[in-house]
Coordinates of C-alpha atoms in Angstrom, one line a residue:
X28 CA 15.5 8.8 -12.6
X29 CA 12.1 8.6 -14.2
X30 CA 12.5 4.9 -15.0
X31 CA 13.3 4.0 -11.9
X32 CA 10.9 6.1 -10.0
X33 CA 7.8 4.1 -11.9
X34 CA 9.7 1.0 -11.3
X35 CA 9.4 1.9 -7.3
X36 CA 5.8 2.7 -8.4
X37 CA 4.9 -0.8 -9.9
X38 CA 6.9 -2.6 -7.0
X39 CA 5.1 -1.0 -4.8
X40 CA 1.8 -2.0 -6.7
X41 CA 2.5 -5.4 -7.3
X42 CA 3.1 -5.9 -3.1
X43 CA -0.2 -4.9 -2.7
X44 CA -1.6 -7.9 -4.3
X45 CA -0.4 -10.2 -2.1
X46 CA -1.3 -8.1 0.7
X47 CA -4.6 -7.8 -0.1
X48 CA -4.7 -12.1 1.2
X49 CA -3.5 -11.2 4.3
X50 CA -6.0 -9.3 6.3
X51 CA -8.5 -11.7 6.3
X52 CA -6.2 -14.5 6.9
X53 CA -4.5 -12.8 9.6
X54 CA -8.4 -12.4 11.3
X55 CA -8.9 -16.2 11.0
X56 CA -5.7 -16.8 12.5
X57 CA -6.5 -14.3 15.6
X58 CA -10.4 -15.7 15.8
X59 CA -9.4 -18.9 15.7
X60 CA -6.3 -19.0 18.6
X61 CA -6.8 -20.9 21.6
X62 CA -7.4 -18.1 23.6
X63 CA -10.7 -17.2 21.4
X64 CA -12.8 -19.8 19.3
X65 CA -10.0 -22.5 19.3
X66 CA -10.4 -23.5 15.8
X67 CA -7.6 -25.6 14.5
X68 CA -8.5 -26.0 11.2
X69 CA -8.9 -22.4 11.0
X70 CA -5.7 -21.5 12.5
X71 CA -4.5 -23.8 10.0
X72 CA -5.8 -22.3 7.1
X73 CA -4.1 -18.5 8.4
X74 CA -1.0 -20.3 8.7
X75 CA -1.2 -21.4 5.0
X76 CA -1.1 -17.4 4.6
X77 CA 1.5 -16.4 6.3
X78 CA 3.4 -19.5 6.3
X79 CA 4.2 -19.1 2.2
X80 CA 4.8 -15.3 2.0
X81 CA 7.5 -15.7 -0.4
X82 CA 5.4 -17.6 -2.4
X83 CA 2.5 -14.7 -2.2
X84 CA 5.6 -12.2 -2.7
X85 CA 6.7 -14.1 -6.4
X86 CA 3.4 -14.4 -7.9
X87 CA 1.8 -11.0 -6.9
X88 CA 5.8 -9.4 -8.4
X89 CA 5.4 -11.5 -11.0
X90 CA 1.6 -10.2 -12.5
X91 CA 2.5 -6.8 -11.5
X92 CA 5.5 -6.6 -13.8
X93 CA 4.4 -9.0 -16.7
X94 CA 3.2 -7.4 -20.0
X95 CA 0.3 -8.9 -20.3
X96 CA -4.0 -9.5 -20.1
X97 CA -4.0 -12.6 -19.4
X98 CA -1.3 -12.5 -16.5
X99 CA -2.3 -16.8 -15.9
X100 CA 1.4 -17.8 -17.2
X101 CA 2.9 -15.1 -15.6
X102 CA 1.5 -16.0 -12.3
X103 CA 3.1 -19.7 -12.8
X104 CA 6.3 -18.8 -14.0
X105 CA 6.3 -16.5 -10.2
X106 CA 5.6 -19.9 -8.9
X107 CA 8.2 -21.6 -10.5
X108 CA 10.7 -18.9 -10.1
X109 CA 10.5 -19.8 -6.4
X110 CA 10.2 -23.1 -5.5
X111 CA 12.9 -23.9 -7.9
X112 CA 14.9 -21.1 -5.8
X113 CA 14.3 -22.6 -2.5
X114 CA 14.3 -25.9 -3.5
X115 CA 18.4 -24.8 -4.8
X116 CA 19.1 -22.8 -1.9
X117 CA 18.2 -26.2 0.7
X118 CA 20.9 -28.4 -1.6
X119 CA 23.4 -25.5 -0.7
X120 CA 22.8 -23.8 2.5
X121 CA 19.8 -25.3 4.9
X122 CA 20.2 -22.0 7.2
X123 CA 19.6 -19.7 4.3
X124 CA 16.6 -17.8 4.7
X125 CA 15.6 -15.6 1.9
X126 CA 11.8 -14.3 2.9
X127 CA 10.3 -12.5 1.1
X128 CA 13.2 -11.0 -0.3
X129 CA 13.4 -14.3 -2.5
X130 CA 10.1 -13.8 -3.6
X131 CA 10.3 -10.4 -4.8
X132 CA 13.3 -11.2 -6.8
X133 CA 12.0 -14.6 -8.1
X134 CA 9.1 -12.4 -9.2
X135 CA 11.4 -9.9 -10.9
X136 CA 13.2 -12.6 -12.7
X137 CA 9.8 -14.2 -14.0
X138 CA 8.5 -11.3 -15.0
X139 CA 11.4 -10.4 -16.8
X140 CA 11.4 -13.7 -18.4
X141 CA 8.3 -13.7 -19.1
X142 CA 8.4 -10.4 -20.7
X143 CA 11.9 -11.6 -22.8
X144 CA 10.4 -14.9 -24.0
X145 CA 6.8 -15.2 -24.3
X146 CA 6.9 -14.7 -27.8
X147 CA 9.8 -17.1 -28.4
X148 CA 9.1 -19.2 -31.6
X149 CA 10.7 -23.7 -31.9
X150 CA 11.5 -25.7 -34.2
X151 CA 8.2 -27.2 -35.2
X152 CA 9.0 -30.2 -33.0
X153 CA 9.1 -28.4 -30.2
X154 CA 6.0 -25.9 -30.8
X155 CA 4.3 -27.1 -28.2
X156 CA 6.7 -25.5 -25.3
X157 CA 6.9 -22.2 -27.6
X158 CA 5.3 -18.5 -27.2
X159 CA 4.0 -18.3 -24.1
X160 CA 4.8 -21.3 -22.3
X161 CA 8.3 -20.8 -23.0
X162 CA 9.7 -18.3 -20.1
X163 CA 7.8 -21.4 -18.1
X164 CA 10.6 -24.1 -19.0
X165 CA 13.6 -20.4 -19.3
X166 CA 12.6 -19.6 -15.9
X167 CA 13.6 -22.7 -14.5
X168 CA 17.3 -22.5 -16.0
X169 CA 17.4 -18.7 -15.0
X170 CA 16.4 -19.8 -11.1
X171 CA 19.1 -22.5 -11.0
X172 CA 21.4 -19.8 -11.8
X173 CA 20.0 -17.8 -9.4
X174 CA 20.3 -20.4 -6.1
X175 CA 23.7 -20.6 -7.1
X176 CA 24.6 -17.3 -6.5
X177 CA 22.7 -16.5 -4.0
X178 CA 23.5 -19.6 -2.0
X179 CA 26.7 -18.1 -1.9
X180 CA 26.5 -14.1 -1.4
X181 CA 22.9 -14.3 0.5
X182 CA 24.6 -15.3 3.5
X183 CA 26.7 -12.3 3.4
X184 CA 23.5 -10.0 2.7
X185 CA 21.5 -11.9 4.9
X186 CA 23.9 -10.6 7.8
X187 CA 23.5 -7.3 6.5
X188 CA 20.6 -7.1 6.7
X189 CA 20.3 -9.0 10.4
X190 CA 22.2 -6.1 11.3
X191 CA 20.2 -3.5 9.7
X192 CA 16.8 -5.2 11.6
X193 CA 18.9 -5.2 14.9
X194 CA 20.1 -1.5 14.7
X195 CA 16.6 -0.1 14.2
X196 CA 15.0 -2.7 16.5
X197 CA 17.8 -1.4 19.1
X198 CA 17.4 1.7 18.8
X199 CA 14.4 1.5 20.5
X200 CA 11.7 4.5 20.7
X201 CA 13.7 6.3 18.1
X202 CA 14.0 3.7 15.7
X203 CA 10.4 3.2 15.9
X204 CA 9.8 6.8 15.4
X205 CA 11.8 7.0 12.2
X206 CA 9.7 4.2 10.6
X207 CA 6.8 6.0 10.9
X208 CA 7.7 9.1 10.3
X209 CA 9.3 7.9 6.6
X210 CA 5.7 5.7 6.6
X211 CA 3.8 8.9 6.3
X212 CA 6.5 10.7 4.3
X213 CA 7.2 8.1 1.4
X214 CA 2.6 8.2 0.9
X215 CA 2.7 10.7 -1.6
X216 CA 5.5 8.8 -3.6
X217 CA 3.4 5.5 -3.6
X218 CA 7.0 4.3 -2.2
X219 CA 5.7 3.5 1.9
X220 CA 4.7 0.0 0.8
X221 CA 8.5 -1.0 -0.3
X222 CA 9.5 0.3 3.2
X223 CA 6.7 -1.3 4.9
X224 CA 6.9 -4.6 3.6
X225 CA 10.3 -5.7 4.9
X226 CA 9.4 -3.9 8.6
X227 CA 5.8 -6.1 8.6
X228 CA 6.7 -9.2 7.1
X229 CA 10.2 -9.5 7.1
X230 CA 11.6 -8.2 10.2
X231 CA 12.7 -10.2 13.4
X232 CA 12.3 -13.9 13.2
X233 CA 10.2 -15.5 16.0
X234 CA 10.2 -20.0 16.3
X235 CA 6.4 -20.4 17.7
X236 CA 6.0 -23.6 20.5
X237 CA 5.4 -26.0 17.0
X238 CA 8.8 -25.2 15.4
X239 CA 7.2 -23.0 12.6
X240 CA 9.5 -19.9 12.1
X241 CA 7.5 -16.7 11.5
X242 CA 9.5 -12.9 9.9
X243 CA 8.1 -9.9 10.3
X244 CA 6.0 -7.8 13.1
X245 CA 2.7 -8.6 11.8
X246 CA 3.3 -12.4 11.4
X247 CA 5.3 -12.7 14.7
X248 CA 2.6 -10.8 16.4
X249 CA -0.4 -12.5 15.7
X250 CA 1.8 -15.8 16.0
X251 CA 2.3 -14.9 19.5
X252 CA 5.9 -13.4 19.7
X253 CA 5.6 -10.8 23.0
X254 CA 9.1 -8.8 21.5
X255 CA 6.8 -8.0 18.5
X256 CA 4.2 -5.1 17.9
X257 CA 6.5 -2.4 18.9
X258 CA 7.2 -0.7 15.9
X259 CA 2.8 -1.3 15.1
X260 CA 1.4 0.4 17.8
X261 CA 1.5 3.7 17.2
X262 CA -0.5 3.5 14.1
X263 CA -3.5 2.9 16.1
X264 CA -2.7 6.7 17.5
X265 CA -3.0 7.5 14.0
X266 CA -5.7 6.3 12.3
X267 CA -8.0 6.1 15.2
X268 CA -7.4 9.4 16.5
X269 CA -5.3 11.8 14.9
X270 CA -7.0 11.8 11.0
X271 CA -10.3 12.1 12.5
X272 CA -8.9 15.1 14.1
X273 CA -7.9 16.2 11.2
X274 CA -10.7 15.4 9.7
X275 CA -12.5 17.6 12.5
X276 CA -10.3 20.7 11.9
X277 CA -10.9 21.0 8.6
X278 CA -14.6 20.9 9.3
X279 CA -14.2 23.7 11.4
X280 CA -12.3 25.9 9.6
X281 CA -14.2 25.6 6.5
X282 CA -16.0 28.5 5.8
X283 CA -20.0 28.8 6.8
X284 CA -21.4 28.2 3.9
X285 CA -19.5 25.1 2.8
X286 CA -19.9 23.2 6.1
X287 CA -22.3 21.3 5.0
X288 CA -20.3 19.6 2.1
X289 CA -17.2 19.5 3.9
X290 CA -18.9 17.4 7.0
X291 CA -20.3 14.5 4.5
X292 CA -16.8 14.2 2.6
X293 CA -14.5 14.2 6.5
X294 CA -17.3 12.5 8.0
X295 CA -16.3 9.6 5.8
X296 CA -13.0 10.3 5.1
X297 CA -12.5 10.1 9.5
X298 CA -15.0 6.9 9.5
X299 CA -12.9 5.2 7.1
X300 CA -9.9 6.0 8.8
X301 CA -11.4 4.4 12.4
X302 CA -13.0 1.6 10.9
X303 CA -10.8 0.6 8.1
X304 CA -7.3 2.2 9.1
X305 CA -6.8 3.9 5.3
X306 CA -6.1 7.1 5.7
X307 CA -5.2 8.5 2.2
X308 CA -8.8 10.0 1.2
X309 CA -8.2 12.6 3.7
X310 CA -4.1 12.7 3.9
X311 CA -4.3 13.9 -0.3
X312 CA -7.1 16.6 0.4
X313 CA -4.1 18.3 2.0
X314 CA -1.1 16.9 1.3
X315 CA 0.3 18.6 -1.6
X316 CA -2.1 22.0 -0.7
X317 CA -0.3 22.3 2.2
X318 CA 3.0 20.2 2.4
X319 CA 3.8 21.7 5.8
X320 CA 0.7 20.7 7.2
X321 CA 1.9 16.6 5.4
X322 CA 5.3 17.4 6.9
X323 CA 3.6 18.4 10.7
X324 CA 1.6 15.1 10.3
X325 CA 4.3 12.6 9.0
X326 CA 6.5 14.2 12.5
X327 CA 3.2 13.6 14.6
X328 CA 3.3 10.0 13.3
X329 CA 7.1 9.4 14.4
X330 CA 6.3 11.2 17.8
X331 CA 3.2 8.6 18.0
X332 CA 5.8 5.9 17.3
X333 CA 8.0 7.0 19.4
X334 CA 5.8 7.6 22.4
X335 CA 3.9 3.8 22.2
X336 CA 7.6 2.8 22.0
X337 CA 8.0 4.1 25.9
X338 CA 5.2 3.0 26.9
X339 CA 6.2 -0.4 25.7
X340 CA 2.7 -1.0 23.9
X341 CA 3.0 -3.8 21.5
X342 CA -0.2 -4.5 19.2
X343 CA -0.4 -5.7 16.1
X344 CA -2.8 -5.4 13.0
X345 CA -3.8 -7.3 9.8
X346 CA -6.7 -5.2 8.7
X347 CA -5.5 -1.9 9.2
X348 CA -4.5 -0.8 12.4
X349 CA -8.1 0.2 13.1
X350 CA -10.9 -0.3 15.8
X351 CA -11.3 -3.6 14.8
X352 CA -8.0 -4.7 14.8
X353 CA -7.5 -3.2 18.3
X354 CA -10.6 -4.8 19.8
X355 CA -9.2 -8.5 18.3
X356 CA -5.7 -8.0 19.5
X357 CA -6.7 -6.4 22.9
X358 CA -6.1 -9.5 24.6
X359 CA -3.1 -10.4 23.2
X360 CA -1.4 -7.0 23.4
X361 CA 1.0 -5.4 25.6
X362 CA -0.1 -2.2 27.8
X363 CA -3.0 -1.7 24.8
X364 CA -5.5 0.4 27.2
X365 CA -2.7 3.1 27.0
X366 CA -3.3 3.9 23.4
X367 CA -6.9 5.6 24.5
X368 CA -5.3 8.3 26.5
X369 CA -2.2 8.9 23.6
X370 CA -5.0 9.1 21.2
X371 CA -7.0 11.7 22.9
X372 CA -3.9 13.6 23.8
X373 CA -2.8 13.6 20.2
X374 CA -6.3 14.1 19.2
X375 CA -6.0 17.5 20.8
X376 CA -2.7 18.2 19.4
X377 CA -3.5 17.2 15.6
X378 CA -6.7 18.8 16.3
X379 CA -5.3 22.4 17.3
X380 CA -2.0 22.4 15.4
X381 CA -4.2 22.2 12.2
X382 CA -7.2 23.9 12.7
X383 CA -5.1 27.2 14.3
X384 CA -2.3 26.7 11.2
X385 CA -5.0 26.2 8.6
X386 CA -6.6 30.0 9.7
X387 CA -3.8 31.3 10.7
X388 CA -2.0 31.0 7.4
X389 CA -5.2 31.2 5.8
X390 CA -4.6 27.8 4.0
X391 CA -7.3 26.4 1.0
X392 CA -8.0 23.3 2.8
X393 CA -11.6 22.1 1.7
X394 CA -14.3 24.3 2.2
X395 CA -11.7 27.1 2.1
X396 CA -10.8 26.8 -1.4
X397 CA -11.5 29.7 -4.1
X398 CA -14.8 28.7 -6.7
X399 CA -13.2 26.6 -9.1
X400 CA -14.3 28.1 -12.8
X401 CA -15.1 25.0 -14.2
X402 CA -15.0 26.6 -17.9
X403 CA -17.8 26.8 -20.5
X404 CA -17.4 23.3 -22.0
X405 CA -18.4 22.0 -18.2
X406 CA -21.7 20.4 -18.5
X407 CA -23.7 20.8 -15.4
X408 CA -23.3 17.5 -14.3
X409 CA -20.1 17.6 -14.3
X410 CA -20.1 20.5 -12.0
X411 CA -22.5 18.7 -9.5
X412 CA -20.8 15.2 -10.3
X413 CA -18.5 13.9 -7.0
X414 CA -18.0 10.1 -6.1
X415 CA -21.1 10.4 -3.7
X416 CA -23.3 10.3 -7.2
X417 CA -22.1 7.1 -7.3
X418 CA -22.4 7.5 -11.2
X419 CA -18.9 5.3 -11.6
X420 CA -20.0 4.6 -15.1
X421 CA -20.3 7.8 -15.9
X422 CA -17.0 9.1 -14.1
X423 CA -15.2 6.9 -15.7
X424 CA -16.1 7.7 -19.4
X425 CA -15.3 11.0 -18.2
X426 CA -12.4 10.6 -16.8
X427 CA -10.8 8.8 -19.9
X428 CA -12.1 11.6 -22.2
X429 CA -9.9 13.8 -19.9
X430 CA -6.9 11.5 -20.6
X431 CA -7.1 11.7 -24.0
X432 CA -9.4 8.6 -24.8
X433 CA -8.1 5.1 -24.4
X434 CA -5.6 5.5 -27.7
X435 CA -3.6 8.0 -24.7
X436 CA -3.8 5.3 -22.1
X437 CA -0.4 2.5 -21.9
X438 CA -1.8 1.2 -18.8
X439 CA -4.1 1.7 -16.0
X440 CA -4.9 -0.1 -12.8
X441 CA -6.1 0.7 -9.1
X442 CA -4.5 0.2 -6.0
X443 CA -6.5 0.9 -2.3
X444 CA -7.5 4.6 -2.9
X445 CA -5.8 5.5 -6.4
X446 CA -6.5 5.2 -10.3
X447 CA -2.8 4.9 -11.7
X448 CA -3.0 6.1 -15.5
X449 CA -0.1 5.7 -17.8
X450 CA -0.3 7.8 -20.7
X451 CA 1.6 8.1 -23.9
X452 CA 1.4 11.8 -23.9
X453 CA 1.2 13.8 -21.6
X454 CA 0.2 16.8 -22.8
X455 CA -3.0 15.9 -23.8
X456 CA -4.1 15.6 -20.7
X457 CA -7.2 17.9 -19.0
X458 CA -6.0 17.9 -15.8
X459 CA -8.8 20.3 -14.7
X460 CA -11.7 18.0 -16.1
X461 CA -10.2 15.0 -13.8
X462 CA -10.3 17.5 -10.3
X463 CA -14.3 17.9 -11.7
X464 CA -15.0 14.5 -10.9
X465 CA -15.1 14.8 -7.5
X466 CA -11.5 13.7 -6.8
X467 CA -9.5 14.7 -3.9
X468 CA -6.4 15.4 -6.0
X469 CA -3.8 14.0 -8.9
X470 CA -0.4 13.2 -8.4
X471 CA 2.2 13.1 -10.9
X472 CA 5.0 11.3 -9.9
X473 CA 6.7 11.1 -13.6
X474 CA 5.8 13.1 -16.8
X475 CA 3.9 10.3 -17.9
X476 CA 2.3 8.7 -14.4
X477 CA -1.0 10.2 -13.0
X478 CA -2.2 9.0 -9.5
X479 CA -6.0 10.3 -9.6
X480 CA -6.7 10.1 -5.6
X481 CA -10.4 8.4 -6.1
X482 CA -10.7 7.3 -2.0
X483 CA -12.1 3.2 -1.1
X484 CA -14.3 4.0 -4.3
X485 CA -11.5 3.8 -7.1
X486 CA -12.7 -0.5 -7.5
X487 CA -15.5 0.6 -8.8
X488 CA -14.5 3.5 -11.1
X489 CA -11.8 1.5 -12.1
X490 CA -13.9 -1.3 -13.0
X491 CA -16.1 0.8 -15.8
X492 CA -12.6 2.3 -16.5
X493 CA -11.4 -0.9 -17.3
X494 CA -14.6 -1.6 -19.7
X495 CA -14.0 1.0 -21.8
X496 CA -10.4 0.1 -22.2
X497 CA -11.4 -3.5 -23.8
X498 CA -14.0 -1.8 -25.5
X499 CA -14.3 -2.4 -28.9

């Protein structure tokens, strides 16, 4: 089960790669429509993006998974993994559609080739195509294989899975509600990008006026599909209105003499959330404190869903359902102005339900907590030290002196608001000198796996993290 909980873990890791291309594409693509600037070139160069998602999907699988610095051969054997899959799957079957689907396991399959053969030694005539640029020419027998089989049982699976797409798309409000509701449950495992991934890039299948076939909610949105945005919508309920209300309870019930640090750290944690749509730096001050409170919001989320989904608002995102996503796509949208009063009614309720639950039950949130003893070896910067020091270098060192020194560490690497630490063992681990850095909590989701929850400032502390990794 542990095994194949951290491979969830680094499948959802490696999507996030690829996804990181997209926002900014999908802006292009919305600034330059017809409707707006009327930039071809530009819509052009977002359609590049979206257009070779599979593609995006094999490479980013492919790094994610591949043992290895350098991860330059392992991004080309992704790339080779699927064109030599799709080029296969047209000789069979022109109607076979694999998505992204087909680049997730063409990125498995070079990964794991890569992994198998990159040490591979030839006969001396053939040294050249040895070590590492062997899985290269071995991926391109394994992919054969692969369109081979597939161009046979994918069209069964592909049906399956048509269905699957049409029974929550058919369902309706409800259907809607249940994504989001599992969207804001699966956060603490890591696991809500697996989920999310076939829902926004995946799902539905629009042909635009030029022929072009676009998958999923985001890309058929912004394409101009008017059936899609559904099942987006009511994350604009969320991250616009109801975090900052959380945000704002917590405030209030912190205690008097903590205000003051509270309202910088949800000031910025309900900013981020508006402006940028991420959500976990506040969403792990509470979550695992309180999983009742996590449970209340993930429900509030499905009811958003599920009430946008009646109202038949349909707006889409690429940089995270936030302000600025709902300003660009205003005009595109369906019933959008309805979203303001949702918000502010579910601004009340997020805002009540957790401010009256959080004294009522007398819950720690911040600003409630007991004094942490931070222990005599505590320095007294590292009782004063949080991420607003902007010390990264500093946080960092500590931070790996906590894990046991980089001898401890098997891997590390940073995804939008987390430092994920593999350690050898475990037990070594200061758990409490971590929590001193300023860090709004640690998650464990195997013995092994730490998620340190940094907030938008983990690139940098993983930066000096990583120099002190390669250091000699």
């Amino acid at each position: 089960m542990g095994g194949f909980k951290k491979g969830l873990q680094n499948l959802g890791r490696a999507m996030l790669l690829p996804v990181a291309a997209l926002p900014l594409a999908g802006l292009i693509l919305r600034l330059a429509a017809p409707d707006m600037l009327n930039v071809p070139i530009l819509m052009a160069a977002g359609n590049a993006v979206f257009g070779n998602l599979d593609i995006l999907f094999a490479i980013g699988v492919a790094i994610g998974f591949a043992k290895a610095k350098d991860k330059g051969i392992p991004a080309m054997t992704g790339f080779l993994a699927i064109i030599t899959l799709k080029q296969g799957l047209l000789i069979i079957d022109k109607t076979i559609d694999m998505g992204i689907f087909g680049g997730i396991i063409s990125g498995l399959i070079a990964a794991w080739t890569y992994n198998r053969f990159k040490n591979q030694k030839l006969p001396m005539v053939f040294s050249y195509f040895g070590g590492e640029k062997f899985p290269l020419t071995m991926v391109l027998v394994f992919q054969t294989i692969a369109a081979f089989i597939f161009g046979y049982i994918w069209p069964v699976i592909q049906a399956g899975i048509d269905q699957f797409a049409k029974l929550l798309m058919g369902m309706g409000a409800i259907g809607v509600g249940i994504f989001m509701f599992l969207n804001r449950l699966l956060i603490p495992f890591g696991l809500h990008h697996v989920m999310n991934t076939y829902v926004y890039y995946d799902m539905g299948k629009y042909t635009a006026p030029n022929g072009q076939v676009f998958h999923g909610e985001i890309t058929r949105f912004i394409n101009g599909d008017p059936k899609a945005g559904l099942f987006l919508s009511g994350f604009f309920v969320i991250m616009m209105f109801g975090v900052p209300a959380i945000c704002l309870a917590i405030y209030n019930a912190a205690y008097k003499d903590r205000k003051d640090e509270v309202k910088g750290i949800m000031g910025s944690g309900a900013t981020t959330s508006f402006v940028a749509g991420i959500t976990e730096p506040v969403e792990f001050t509470f979550m695992f404190i309180s999983p009742m409170l996590y449970v209340i919001h993930a429900i509030y989320a499905g009811l958003a869903g599920f009430i946008c989904a009646l109202f038949n608002i349909k707006i889409g995102f690429t940089f995270g359902s936030s302000i600025i996503d709902y300003l660009i796509n205003f005009k595109i949208a369906t019933n959008p102005i309805l979203i303001l009063p949702i918000g502010v009614a579910f601004f009340a309720l997020y805002y009540f339900t957790f401010y009256y639950l959080i004294k009522w039950k007398s819950i720690p949130t911040m600003g409630r907590e007991e004094v942490q003893d931070y222990g005599e070896e505590a320095t007294a910067d590292e009782e004063n030290l949080s991420m607003g020091s902007k010390n990264y270098e500093y946080t960092a060192k500590k931070m790996l002196q906590a894990f046991g020194g980089k001898e401890n560490i098997e891997e590390a690497y940073s995804c939008n608001t987390r430092l994920r630490v593999e350690v050898k063992d475990p037990s070594i681990v200061d758990e409490q000198k971590i929590k001193q850095m300023g860090v709004s909590g640690i998650i464990k989701p195997t013995e092994n796996n730490f998620q340190v929850v940094v907030g938008l400032e983990v690139t940098y502390v993983m930066a000096e993290f990583g120099k002190l990794l390669d250091s000699e």
